[in-house]
GROMACS .gro file of C-alpha atoms in nm:
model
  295
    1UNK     CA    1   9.599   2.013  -9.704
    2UNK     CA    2   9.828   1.884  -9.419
    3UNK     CA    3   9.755   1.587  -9.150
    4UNK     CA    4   9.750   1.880  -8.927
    5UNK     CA    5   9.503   2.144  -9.085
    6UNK     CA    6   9.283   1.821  -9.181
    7UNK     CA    7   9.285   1.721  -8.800
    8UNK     CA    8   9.231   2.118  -8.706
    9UNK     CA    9   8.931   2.170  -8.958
   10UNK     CA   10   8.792   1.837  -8.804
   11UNK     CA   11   8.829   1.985  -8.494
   12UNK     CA   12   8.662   2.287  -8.567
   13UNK     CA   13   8.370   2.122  -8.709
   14UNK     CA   14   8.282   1.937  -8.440
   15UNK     CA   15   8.306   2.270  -8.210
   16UNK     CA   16   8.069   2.463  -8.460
   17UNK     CA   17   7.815   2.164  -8.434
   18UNK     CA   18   7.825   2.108  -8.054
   19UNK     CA   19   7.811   2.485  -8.055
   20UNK     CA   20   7.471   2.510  -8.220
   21UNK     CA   21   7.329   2.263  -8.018
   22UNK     CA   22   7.446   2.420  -7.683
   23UNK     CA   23   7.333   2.774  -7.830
   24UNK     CA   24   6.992   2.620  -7.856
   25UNK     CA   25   6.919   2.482  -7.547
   26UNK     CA   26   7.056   2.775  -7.355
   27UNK     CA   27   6.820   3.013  -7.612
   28UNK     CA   28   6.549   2.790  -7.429
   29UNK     CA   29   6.672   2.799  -7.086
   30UNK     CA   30   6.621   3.188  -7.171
   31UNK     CA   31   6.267   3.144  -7.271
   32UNK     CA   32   6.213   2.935  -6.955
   33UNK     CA   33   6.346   3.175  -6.698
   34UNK     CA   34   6.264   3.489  -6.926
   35UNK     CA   35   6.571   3.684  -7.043
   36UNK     CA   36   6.727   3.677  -7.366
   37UNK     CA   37   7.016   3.510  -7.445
   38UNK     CA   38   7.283   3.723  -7.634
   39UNK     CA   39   7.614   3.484  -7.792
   40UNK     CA   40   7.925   3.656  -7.746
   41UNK     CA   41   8.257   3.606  -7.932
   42UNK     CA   42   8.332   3.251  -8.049
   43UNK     CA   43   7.952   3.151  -8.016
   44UNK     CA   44   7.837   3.474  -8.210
   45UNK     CA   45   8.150   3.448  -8.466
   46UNK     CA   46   8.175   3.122  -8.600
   47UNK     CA   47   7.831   3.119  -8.753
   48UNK     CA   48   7.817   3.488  -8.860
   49UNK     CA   49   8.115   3.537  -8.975
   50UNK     CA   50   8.303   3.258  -9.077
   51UNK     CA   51   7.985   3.083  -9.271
   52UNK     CA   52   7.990   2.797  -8.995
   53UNK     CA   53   8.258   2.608  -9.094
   54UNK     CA   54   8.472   2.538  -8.805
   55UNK     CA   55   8.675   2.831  -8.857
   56UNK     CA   56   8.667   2.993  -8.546
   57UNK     CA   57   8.652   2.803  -8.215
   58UNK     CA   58   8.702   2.881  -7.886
   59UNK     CA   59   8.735   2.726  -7.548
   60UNK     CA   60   8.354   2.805  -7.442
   61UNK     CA   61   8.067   2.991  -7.517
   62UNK     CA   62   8.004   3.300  -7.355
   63UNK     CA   63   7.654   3.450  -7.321
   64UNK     CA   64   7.532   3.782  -7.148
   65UNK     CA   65   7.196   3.785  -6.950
   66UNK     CA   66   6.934   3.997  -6.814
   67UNK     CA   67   7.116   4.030  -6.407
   68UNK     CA   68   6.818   3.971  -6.242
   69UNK     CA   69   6.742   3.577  -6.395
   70UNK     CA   70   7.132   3.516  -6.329
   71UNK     CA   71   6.999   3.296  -6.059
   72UNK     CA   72   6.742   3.119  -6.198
   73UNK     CA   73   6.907   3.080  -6.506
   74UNK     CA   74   7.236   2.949  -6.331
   75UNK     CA   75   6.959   2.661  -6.149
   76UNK     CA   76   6.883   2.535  -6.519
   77UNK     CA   77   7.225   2.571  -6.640
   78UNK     CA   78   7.331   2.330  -6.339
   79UNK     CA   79   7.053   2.068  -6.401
   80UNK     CA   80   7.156   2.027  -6.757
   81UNK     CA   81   7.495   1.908  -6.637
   82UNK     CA   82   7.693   2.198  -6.652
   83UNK     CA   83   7.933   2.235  -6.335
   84UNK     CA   84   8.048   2.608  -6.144
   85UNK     CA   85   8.387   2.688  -6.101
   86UNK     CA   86   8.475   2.881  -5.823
   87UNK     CA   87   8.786   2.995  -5.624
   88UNK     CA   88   8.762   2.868  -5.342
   89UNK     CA   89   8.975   3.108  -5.149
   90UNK     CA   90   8.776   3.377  -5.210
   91UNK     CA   91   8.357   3.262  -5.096
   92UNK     CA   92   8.248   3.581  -5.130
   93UNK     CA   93   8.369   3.721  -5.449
   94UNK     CA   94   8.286   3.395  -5.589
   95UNK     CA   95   7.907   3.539  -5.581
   96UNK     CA   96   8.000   3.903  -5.674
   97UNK     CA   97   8.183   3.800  -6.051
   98UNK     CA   98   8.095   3.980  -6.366
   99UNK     CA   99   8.106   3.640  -6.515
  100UNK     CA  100   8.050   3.267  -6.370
  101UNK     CA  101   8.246   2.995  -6.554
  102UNK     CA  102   8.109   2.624  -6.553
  103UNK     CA  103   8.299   2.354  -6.726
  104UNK     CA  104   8.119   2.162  -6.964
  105UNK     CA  105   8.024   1.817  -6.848
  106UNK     CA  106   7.755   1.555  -7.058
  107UNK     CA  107   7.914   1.677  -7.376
  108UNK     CA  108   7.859   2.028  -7.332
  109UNK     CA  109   8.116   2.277  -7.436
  110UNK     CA  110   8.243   2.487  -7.099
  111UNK     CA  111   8.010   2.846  -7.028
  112UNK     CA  112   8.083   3.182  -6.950
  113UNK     CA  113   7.815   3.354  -6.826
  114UNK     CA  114   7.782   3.714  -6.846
  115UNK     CA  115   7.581   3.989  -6.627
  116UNK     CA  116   7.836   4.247  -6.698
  117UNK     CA  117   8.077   4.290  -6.976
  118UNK     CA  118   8.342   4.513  -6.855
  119UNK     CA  119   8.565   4.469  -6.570
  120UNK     CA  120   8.417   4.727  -6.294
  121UNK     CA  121   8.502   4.955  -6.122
  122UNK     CA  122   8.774   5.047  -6.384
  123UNK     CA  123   8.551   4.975  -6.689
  124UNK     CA  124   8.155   5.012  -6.739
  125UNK     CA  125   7.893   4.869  -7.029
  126UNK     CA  126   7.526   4.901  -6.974
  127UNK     CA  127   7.402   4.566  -6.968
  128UNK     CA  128   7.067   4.686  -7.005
  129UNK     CA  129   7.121   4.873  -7.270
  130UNK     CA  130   7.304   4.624  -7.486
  131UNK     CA  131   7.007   4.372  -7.436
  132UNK     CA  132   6.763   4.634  -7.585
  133UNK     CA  133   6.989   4.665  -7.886
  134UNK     CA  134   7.031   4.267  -7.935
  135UNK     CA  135   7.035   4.203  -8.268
  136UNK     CA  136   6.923   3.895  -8.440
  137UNK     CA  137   7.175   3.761  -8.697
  138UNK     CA  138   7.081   3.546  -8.959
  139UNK     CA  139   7.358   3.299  -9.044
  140UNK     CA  140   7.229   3.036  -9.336
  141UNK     CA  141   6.986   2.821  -9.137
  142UNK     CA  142   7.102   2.973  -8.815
  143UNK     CA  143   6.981   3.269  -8.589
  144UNK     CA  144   7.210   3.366  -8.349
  145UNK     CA  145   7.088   3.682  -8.127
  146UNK     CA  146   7.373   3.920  -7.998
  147UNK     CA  147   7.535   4.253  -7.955
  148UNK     CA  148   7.428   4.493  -8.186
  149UNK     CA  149   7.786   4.626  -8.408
  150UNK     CA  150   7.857   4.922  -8.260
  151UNK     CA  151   7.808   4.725  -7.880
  152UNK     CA  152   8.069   4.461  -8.071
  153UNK     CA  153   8.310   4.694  -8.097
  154UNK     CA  154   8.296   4.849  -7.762
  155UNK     CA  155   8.271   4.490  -7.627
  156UNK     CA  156   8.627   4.391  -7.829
  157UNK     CA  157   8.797   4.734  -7.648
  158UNK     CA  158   8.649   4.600  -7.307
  159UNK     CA  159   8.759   4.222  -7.355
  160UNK     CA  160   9.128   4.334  -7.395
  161UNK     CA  161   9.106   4.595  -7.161
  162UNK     CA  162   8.953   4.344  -6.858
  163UNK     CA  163   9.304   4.128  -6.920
  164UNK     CA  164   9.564   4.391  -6.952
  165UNK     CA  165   9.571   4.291  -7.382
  166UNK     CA  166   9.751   3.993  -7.301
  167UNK     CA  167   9.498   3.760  -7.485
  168UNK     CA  168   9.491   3.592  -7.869
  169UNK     CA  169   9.422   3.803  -8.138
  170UNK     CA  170   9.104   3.602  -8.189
  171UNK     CA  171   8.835   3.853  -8.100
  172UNK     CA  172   9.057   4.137  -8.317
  173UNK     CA  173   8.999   3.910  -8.641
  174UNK     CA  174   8.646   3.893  -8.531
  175UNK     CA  175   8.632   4.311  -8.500
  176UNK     CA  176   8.794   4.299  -8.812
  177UNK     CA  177   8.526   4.092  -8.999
  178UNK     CA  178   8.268   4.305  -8.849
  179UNK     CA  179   8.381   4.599  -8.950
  180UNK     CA  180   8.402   4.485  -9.356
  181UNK     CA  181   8.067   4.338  -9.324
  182UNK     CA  182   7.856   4.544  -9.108
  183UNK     CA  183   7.727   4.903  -9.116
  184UNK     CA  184   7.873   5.049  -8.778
  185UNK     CA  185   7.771   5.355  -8.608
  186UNK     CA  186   8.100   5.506  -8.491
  187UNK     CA  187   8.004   5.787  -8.326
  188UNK     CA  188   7.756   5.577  -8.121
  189UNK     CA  189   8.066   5.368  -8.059
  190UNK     CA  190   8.277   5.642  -7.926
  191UNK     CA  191   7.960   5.805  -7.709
  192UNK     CA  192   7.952   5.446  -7.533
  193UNK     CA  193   8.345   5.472  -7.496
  194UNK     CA  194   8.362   5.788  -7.300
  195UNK     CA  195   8.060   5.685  -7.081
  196UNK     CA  196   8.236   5.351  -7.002
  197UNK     CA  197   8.554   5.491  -6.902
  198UNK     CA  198   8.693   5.306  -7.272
  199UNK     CA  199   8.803   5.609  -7.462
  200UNK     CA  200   9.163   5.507  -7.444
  201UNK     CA  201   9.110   5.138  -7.477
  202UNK     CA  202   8.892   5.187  -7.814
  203UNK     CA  203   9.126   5.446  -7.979
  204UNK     CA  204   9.406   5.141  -7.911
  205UNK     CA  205   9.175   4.929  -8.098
  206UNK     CA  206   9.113   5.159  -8.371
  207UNK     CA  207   9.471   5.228  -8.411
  208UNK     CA  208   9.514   4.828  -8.450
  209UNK     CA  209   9.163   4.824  -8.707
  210UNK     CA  210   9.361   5.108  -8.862
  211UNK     CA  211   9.675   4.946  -8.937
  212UNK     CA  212   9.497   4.600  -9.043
  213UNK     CA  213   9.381   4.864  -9.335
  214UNK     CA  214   8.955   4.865  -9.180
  215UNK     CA  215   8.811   5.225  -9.256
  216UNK     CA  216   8.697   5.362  -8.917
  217UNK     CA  217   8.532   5.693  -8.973
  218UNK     CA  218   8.599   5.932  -8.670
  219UNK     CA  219   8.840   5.639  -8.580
  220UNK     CA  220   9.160   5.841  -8.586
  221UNK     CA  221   9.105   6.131  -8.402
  222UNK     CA  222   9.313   6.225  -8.111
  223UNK     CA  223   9.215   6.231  -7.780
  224UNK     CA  224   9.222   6.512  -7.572
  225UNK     CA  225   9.370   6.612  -7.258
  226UNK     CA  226   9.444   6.402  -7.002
  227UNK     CA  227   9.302   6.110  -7.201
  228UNK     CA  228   9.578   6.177  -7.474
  229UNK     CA  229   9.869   6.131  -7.202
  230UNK     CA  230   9.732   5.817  -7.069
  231UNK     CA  231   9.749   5.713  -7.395
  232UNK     CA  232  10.056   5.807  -7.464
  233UNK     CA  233  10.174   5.606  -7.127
  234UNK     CA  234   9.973   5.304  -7.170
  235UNK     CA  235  10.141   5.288  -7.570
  236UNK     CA  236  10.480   5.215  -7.313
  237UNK     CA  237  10.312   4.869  -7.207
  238UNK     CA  238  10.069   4.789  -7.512
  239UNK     CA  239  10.124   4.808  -7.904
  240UNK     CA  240   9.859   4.844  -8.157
  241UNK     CA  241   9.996   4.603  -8.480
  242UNK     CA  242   9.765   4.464  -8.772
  243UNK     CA  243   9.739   4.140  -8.602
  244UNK     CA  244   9.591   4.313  -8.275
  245UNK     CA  245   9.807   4.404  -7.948
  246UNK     CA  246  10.182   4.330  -7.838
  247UNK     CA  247  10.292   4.353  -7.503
  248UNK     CA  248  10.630   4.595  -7.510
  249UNK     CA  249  10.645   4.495  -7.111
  250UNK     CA  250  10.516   4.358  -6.825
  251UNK     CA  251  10.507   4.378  -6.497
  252UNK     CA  252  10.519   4.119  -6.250
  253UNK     CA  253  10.154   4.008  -6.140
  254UNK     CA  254   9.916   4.139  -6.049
  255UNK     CA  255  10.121   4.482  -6.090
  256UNK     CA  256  10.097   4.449  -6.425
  257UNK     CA  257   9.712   4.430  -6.492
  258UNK     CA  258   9.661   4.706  -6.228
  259UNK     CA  259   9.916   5.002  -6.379
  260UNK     CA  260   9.723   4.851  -6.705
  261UNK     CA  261   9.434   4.910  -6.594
  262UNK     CA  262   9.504   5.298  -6.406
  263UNK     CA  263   9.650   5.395  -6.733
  264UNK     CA  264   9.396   5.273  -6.961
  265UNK     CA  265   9.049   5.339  -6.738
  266UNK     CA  266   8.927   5.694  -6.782
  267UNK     CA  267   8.646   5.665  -6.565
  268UNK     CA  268   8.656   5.943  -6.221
  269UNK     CA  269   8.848   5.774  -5.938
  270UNK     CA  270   8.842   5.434  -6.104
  271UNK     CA  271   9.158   5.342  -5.863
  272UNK     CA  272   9.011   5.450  -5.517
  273UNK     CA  273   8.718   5.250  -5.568
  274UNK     CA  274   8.936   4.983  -5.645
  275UNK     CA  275   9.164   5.044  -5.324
  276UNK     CA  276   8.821   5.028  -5.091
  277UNK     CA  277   8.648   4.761  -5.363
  278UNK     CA  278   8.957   4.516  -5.291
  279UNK     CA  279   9.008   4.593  -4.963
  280UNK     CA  280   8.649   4.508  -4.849
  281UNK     CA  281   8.609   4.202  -5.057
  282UNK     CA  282   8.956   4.061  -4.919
  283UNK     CA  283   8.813   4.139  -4.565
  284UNK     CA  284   8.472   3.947  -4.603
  285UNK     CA  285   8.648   3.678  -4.826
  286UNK     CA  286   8.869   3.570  -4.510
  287UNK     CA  287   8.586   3.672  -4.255
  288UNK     CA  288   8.361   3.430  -4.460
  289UNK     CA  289   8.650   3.135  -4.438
  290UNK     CA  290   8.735   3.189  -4.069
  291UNK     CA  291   8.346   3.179  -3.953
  292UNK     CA  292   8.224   2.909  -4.198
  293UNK     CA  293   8.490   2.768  -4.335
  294UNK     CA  294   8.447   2.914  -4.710
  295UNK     CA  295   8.046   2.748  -4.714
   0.00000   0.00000   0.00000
């Protein structure tokens, strides 16, 4: 083993172990403010599947939440020394995210918390629902509560969907895991697709599960329709590959995440109510600034 993989498994270590402990006290800070706690990615990977050993890191944990303790829950998150990051052009927005983002301050590791999973209005996941099918994981001598599998995979289509499948192949190799070690309903998985407006998105992934050599049941058939054109488009920008998704092109930003994003959504009229979504927030983001200043 090399200087470098030495210094990299060191470095992983110490992320698993500071993981745990920040796992536990926001399982707590659940408890406290009564929602559960679900551990997304990174935070649900490391210890279930890669055994805990420093494997697979990431650059924060990410949790998803009951909506409605978001604020209380974001009032313990602050006292225990975690700090919000907002944009500070945009006031109003700010409160309106699918996710808040703190960076981790007293030795914490920086958060991600979730009240939505998918990037609306092109994308939908029923946050609801995936908190009544939590599943609790037991990893060795550690319980980590998250999605249930088939929510995992749906989750892995959304997460590369919500940034135009410009991201690390890091939550692909998770899907991939998953899918050799866990019994997955995949006609549950493609039920939740179509109602999300993820059809397209998940038969990408499937194609990339597919080529990495993963059995997916009902994972190769075609779409239909208009559904099998966007497809056919969207291949034009994205690749499926065993090692997840390559970019053929891209468009200058934010061009590029939009035509993404109208080729890829299937959900009815997903670009006019982004047209008047956009529009409105722009308009009480700078009405917000001019009156009090961004406060």
């Amino acid at each position: 083993m090399t200087a470098t993989q030495d210094r990299d498994q060191l470095h992983g270590l110490v992320w698993s172990m500071r993981a745990e402990r920040d796992r536990a006290l926001l399982c707590d800070l659940g408890a406290k403010v009564g929602t559960p706690v679900l551990f997304l990615k990174g935070a649900f990977a490391e210890p279930v599947l890669y055994g805990n050993r420093g494997l697979r890191t990431g650059c924060d944990i990410d949790v998803l939440i009951d909506p409605a303790a978001f604020v209380a829950f974001e009032r313990e998150v602050l006292a225990l020394g975690w700090l919000r990051r907002e944009f500070p052009t945009h006031p109003v927005t700010n409160r309106l995210l699918r996710e808040w983002m703190y960076a981790g301050r007293d030795g914490h590791i920086d958060l991600d918390l979730h009240r939505q999973l998918a990037q609306p209005p092109w994308y939908h996941i029923d946050t609801k629902g995936c908190l009544a099918r939590a599943v609790r994981y037991e990893a060795g001598q550690t319980t980590v509560w998250s999605l249930c599998p088939e929510d995992q995979v749906l989750f892995t289509a959304a997460h590369y969907a919500n940034h135009a499948f410009t991201i690390d192949a890091k939550h692909f190799e998770d899907t991939v895991r998953l899918a050799q070690t866990q019994r997955i309903n995949w006609r549950a998985v493609h039920a939740r697709a179509r109602q999300g407006g993820l059809g397209v998105a998940l038969a990408l992934l499937l194609d990339a599960l597919g080529a990495r050599g993963v059995e997916v049941p009902l994972g190769q058939r075609p779409l239909a329709g208009v559904d099998h054109f966007r497809k056919t488009l969207a291949e034009h920008l994205v690749r499926a590959t065993p090692r997840g998704f390559v970019r053929g092109r891209e468009l200058p930003s934010p061009w590029d995440a939009l035509a993404t994003n109208v080729l890829v959504s299937t959900r009815p009229a997903a670009l006019v109510r982004f047209v008047v979504e956009y529009a409105g927030l722009r308009l009480l983001d700078h009405g917000h600034r001019f009156f009090w200043g961004g406060r």
